[in-house]
XYZ file of C-alpha atoms in Angstrom:
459
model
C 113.588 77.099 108.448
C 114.463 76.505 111.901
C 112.851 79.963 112.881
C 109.846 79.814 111.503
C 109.400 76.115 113.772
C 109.162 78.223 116.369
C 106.477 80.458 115.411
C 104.710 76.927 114.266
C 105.421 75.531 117.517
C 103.849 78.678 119.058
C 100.608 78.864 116.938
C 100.141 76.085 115.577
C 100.905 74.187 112.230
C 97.478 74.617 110.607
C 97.940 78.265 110.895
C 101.607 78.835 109.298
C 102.056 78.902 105.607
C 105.014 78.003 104.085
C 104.415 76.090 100.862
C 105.829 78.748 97.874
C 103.095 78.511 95.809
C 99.995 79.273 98.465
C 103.008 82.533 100.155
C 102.760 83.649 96.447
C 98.732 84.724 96.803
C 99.525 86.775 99.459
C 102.510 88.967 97.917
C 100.173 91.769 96.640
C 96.701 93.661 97.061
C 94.859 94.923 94.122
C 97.986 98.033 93.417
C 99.555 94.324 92.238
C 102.918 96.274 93.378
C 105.737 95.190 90.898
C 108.480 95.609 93.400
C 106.482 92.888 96.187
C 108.578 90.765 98.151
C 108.590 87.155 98.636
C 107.706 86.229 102.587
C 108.972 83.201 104.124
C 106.120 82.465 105.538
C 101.891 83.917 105.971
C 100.045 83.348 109.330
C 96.695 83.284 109.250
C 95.868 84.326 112.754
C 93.115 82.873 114.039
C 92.615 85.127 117.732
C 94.322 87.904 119.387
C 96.854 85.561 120.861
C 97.818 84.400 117.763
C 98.826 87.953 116.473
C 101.128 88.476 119.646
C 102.639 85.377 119.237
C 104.081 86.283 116.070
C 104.588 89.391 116.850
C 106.728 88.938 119.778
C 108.696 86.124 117.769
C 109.320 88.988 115.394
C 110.269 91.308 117.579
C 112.868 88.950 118.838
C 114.032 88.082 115.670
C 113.593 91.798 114.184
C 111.447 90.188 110.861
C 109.390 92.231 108.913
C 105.439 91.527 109.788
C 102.868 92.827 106.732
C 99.505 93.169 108.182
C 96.921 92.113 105.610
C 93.456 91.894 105.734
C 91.106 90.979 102.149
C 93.689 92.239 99.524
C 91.473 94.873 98.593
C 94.026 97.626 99.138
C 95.199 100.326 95.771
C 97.964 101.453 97.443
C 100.293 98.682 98.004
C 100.257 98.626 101.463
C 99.900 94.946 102.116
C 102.715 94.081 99.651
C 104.642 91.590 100.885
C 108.941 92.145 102.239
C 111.334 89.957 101.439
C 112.199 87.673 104.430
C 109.274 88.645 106.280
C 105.988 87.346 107.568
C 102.334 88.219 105.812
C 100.118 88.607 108.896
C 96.725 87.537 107.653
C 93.468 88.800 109.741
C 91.216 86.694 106.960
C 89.989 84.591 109.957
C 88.860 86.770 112.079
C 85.511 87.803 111.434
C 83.314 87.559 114.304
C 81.003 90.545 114.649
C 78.669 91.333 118.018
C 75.985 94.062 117.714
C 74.726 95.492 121.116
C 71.486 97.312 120.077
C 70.747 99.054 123.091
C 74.044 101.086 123.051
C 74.353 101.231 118.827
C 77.710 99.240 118.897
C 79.287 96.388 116.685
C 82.711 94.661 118.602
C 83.924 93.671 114.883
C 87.248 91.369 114.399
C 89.113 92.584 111.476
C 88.840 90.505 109.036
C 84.847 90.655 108.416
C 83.706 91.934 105.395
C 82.620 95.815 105.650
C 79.203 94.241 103.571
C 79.173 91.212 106.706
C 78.736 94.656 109.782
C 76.237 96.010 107.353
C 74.587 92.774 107.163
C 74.531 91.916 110.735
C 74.190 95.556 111.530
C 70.632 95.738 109.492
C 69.127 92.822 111.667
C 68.560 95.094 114.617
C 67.097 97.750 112.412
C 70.769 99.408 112.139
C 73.037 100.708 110.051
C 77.119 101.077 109.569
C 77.452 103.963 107.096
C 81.238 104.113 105.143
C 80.515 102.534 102.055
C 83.989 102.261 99.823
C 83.035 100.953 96.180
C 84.603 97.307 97.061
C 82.385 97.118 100.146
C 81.406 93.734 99.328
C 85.106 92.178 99.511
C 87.074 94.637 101.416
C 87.640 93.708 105.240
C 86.991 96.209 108.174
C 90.770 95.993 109.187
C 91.505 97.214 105.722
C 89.433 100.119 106.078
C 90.482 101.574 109.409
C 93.984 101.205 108.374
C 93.343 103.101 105.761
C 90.203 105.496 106.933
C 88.044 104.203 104.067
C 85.144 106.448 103.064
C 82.507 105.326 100.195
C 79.535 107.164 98.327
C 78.218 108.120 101.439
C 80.601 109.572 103.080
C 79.613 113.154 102.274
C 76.729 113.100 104.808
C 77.948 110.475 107.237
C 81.408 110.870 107.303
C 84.758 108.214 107.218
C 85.372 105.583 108.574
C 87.194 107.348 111.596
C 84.034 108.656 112.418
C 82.124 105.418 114.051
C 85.575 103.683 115.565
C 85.115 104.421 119.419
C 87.717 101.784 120.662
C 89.889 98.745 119.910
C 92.240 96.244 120.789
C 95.644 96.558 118.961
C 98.664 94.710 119.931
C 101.783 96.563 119.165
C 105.852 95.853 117.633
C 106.568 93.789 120.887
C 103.890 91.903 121.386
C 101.435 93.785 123.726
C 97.921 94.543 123.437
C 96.124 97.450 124.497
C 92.504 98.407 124.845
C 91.907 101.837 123.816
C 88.473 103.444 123.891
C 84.955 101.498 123.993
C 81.434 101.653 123.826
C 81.269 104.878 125.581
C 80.372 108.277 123.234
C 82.352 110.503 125.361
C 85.748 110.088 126.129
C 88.164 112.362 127.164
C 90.569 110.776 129.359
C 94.049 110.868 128.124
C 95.234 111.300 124.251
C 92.660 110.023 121.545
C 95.052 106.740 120.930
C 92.375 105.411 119.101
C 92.303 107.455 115.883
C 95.951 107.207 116.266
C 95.733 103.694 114.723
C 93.155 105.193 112.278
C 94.762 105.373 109.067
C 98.404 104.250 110.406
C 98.026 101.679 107.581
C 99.318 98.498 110.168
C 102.568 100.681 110.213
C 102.162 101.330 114.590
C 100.349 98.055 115.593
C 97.555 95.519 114.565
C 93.820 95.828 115.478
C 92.842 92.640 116.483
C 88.816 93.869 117.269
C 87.583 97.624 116.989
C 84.495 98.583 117.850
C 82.228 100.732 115.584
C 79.518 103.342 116.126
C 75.978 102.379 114.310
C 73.036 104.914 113.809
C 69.343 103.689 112.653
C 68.808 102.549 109.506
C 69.093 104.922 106.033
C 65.722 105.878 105.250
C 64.818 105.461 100.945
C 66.810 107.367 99.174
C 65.176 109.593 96.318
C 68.501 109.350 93.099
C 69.158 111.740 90.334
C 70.834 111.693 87.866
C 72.289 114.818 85.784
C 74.198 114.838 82.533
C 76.304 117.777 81.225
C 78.287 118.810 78.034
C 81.659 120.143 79.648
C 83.354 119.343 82.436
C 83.044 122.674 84.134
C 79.215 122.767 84.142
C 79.592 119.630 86.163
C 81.562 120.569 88.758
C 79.798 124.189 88.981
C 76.600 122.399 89.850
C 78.397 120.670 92.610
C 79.737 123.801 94.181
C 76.387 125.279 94.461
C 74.857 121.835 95.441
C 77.491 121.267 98.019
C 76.961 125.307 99.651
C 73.215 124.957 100.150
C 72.011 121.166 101.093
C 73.871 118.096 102.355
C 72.745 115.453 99.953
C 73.619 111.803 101.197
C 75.536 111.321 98.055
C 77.064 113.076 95.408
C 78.840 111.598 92.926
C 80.934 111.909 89.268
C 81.840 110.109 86.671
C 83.423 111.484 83.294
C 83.448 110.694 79.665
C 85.807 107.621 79.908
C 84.169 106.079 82.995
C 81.017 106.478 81.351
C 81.966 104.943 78.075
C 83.557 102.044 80.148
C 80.601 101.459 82.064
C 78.269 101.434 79.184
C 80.394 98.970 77.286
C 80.520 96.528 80.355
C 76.792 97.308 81.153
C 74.606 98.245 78.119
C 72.507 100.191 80.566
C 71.945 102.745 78.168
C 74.150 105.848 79.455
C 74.474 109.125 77.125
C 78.005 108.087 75.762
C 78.431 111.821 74.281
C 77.764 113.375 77.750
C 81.432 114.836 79.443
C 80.326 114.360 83.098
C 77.392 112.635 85.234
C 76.469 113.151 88.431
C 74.356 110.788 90.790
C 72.596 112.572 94.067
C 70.878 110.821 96.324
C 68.450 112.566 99.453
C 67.283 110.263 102.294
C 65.371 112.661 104.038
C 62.018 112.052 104.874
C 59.700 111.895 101.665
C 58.272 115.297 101.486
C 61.831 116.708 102.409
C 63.403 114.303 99.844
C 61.415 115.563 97.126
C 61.657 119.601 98.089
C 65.689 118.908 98.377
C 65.899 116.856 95.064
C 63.409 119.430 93.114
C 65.906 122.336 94.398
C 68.683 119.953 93.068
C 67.410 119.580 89.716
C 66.823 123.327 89.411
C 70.509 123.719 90.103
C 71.834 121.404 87.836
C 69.716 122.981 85.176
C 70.927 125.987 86.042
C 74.232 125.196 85.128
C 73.424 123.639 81.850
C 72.549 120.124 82.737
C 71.655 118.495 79.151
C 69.065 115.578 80.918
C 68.305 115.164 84.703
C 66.351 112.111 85.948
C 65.406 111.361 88.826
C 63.516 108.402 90.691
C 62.338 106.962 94.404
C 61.497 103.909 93.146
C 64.403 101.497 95.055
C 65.446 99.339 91.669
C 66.007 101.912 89.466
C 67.832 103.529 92.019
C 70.235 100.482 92.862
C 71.052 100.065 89.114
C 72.227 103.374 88.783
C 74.482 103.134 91.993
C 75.878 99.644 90.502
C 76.831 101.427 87.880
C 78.831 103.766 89.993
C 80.633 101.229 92.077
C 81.537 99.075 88.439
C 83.195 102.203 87.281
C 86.474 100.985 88.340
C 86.280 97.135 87.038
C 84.694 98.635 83.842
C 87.921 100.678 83.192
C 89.776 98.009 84.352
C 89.052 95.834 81.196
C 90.551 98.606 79.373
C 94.019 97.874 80.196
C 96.698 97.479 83.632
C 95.371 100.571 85.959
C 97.020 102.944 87.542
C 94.516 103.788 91.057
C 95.212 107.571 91.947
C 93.141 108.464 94.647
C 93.843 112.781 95.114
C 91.734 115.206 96.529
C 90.887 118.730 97.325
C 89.200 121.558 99.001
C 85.939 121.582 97.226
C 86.429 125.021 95.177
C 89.130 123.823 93.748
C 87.436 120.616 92.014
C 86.596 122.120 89.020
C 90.790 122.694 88.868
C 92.015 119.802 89.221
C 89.289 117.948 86.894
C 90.569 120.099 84.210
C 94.224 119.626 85.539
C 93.498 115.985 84.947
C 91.581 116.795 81.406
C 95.199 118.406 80.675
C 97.607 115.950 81.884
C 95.801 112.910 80.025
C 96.232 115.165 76.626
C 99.938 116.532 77.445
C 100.905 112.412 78.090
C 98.839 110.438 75.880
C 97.435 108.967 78.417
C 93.675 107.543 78.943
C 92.435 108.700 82.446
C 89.508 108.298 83.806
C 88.055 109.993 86.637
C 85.633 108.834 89.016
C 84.654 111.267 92.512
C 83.135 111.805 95.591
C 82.366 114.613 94.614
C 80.908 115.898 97.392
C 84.025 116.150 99.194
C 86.957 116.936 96.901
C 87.678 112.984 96.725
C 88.666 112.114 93.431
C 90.079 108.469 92.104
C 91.790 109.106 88.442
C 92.615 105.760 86.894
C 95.039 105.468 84.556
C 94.845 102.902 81.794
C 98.236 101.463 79.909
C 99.087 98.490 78.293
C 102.025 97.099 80.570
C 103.683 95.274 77.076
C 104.095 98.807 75.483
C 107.117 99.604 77.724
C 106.954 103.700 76.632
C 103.136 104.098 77.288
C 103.695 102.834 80.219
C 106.625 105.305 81.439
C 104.312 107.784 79.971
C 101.417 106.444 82.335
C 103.949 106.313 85.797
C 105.264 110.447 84.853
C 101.293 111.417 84.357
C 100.723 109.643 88.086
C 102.828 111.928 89.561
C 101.735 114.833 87.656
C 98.411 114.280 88.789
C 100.016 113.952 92.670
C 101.719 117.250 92.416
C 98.538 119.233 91.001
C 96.471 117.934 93.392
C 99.153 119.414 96.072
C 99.691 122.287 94.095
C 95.920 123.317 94.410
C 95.931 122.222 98.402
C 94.991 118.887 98.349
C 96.451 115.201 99.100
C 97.860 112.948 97.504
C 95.388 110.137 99.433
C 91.684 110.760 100.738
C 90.999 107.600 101.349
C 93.065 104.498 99.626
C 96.262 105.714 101.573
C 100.224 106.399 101.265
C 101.099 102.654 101.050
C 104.172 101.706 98.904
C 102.962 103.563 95.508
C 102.619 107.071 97.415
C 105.557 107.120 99.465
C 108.007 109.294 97.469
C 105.053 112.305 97.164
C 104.731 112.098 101.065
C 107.168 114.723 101.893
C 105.322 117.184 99.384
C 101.967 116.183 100.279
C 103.264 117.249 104.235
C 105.465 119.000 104.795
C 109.166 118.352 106.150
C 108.064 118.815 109.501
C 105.267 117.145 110.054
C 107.024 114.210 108.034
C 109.137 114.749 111.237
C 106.498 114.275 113.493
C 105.593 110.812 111.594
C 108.838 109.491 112.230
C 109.131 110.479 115.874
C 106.021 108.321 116.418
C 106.471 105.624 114.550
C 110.012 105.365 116.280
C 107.959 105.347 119.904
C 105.630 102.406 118.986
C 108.002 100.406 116.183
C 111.222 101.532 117.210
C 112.721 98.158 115.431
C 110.407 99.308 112.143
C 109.433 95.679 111.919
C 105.320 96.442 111.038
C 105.154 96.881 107.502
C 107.950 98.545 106.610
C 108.417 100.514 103.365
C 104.313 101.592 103.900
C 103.984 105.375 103.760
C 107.965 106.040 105.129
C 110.922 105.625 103.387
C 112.989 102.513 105.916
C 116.295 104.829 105.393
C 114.438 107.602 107.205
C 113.630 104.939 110.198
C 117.085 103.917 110.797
């Protein structure tokens, strides 16, 4: 591969892949993508230079470059292109926390778990939470504006990136935004890149707003008889306090967690929810009593609730296994849909529904709090009908969630899987708008093409 010597000449040996077997770990995230390419070669980039290297030799060439950062993606949007490069940010992980201004310069390929870590030795905290904190890298999550169980109080990801270096199609890198809390000066490039999925450029460091550590958090947890109980209590939750988290599970995720766990969850129940306050103690209490009255207000058949911090952690492990306990049910479909928050209740049901109409197991997992729901559909991939029957109940769930106002992606992204609901999701016009700028900055489409837009549209 006399091309590729070049790019090995430029970087460095150590840090080009090309032996078959070592490309073929890198050809999918965790959507394991069934139409992946095979790369001809990975680089695992080791500094900023290393990323313009290869992407100017790409440019020049006009080779596909797949930015990829743990593999932690649902959306396929680090599967690999055939004929093109895998642009690994794995060893990049240096992370600097400045205190005095509440700041973390993070390279992308730390762990979101490693800024929390370093984060929480200066008496600090980085909010966004997704389930797979523990393994998914910050790059990951800015591309695709990650949120987590805490999100409904603290916000997105998006909401603590003030700046960061990204070097674009051709090779360039800019610095957009900083340590500073106020910036207007010139468009808001920065949360451009938020979300773009590595489609405009590749963040080689961001930095990230931090706020002072969570105070305890006082849990509780509610269990309910029908689904529409459950999401009633959230609705009046949700109008009157701002709990730190608010979550659901339903009757399959529960019975899936129970069987990997043996924690002793009410297997009959048709919903839970888990609440957490971190107010100040007295204020924690008041807010989770008023909690617990609404939940039994709307039929709640047990509520429990706790301060003390081990009780507490087991229930939230429980919520962040939900998706590897339905996982050992069967190959998943990861839907990841959302709404405006009166229409959960809808769309729960709509789900109930579509699981029934298709013979189809779905289970539904939420942040609840904001509309944010992540169905997973379970099939065996050898029964060649259930599983056509699981792919047509995908995108029945897609165009409910649209049909009620929603998204097709609150969090996991478009990637490969979510492409053809795009236009629906959108709009035709503001597809438009999607294409102008991804022309401006990737004019070539050579950064992860076939994420989010269809290449024909591109050409």
């Amino acid at each position: 591969m006399p091309q590729i010597q070049e790019l090995i000449d430029a970087i460095g040996e150590g840090n080009v892949v090309t032996n078959s077997a070592t490309i073929d770990n890198y050809r999918w995230d965790r959507a394991n993508d069934p139409n992946a390419g095979t790369p001809i070669a990975v680089v695992r980039a080791t500094c900023s230079e290393d990323v313009q290297a290869t992407l100017r030799f790409a440019d020049f060439h006009a080779m596909p470059v797949v930015p990829r950062g743990a593999g932690s993606g649902l959306s396929g949007g680090s599967s690999a292109v055939d004929g093109g490069i895998i642009l690994s940010m794995e060893k990049m992980r240096a992370i600097d926390v400045d205190p005095l201004t509440r700041t973390a310069v993070v390279q992308p390929g730390a762990f979101n778990a490693e800024v929390k870590a370093a984060a929480a030795e200066h008496g600090l905290w980085y909010p966004p939470d997704p389930s797979s904190f523990e393994f998914c890298s910050l790059g990951g999550n800015i591309a695709t504006n990650a949120g987590g169980l805490c999100c409904v109080k603290y916000g997105v990801t998006a909401d603590y990136v003030l700046g960061m270096r990204v070097v674009l199609a051709d090779g360039r890198e800019v610095e957009l935004g900083g340590s500073r809390l106020k910036d207007v000066a010139g468009l808001n490039l920065t949360q451009l890149f938020v979300g773009s999925e590595g489609t405009l450029g590749v963040i080689t460091e961001v930095t990230l707003r931090l706020v002072p550590a969570q105070r305890p958090a006082t849990t509780l947890v509610a269990t309910f008889s029908s689904l529409d109980d459950s999401t009633s209590s959230v609705l009046a939750i949700a109008s009157t306090m701002r709990p730190s988290m608010l979550e659901f599970m339903d009757n399959p995720t529960i019975n899936a967690v129970e069987d990997a766990t043996g924690m002793g969850l009410d297997r009959e129940a048709a919903a839970m929810l888990i609440i957490q306050s971190d107010e100040p103690a007295e204020f924690a209490a008041q807010e989770i009593d008023e909690i617990e009255e609404l939940c039994q207000q709307h039929n709640a058949n047990e509520v429990f609730a706790t301060s003390d911090p081990e009780e507490a952690e087991a229930i939230i492990v429980a919520r962040r296994m939900a998706i590897p306990a339905v996982e050992q049910k069967g190959t998943l479909l990861l839907e990841d849909v959302g709404v405006p928050l009166p229409r959960l209740g809808d769309l729960v049901r709509g789900i109930e529904k579509i699981a029934q109409d298709r013979n189809v197991v779905i289970a539904v997992i939420a942040h609840a709090g904001d509309g944010n729901t992540h169905p997973l559909l379970v099939f065996d991939p050898a029964d060649e009908e259930q599983k056509q029957r699981a792919h047509r109940a995908y995108g029945d769930v897609m165009d409910l969630a649209v049909r009620l106002g929603g998204t097709i992606t609150g969090e996991h992204g478009v990637g490969r899987l979510k492409r053809p609901w795009l236009v629906n999701s959108i709009g035709h016009d503001a597809l438009e708008l999607n294409y102008r700028v991804k022309k401006a900055l990737d004019p070539k489409n050579i950064l992860n093409p076939g994420a989010i837009y269809d290449p024909a549209a591109l050409q």
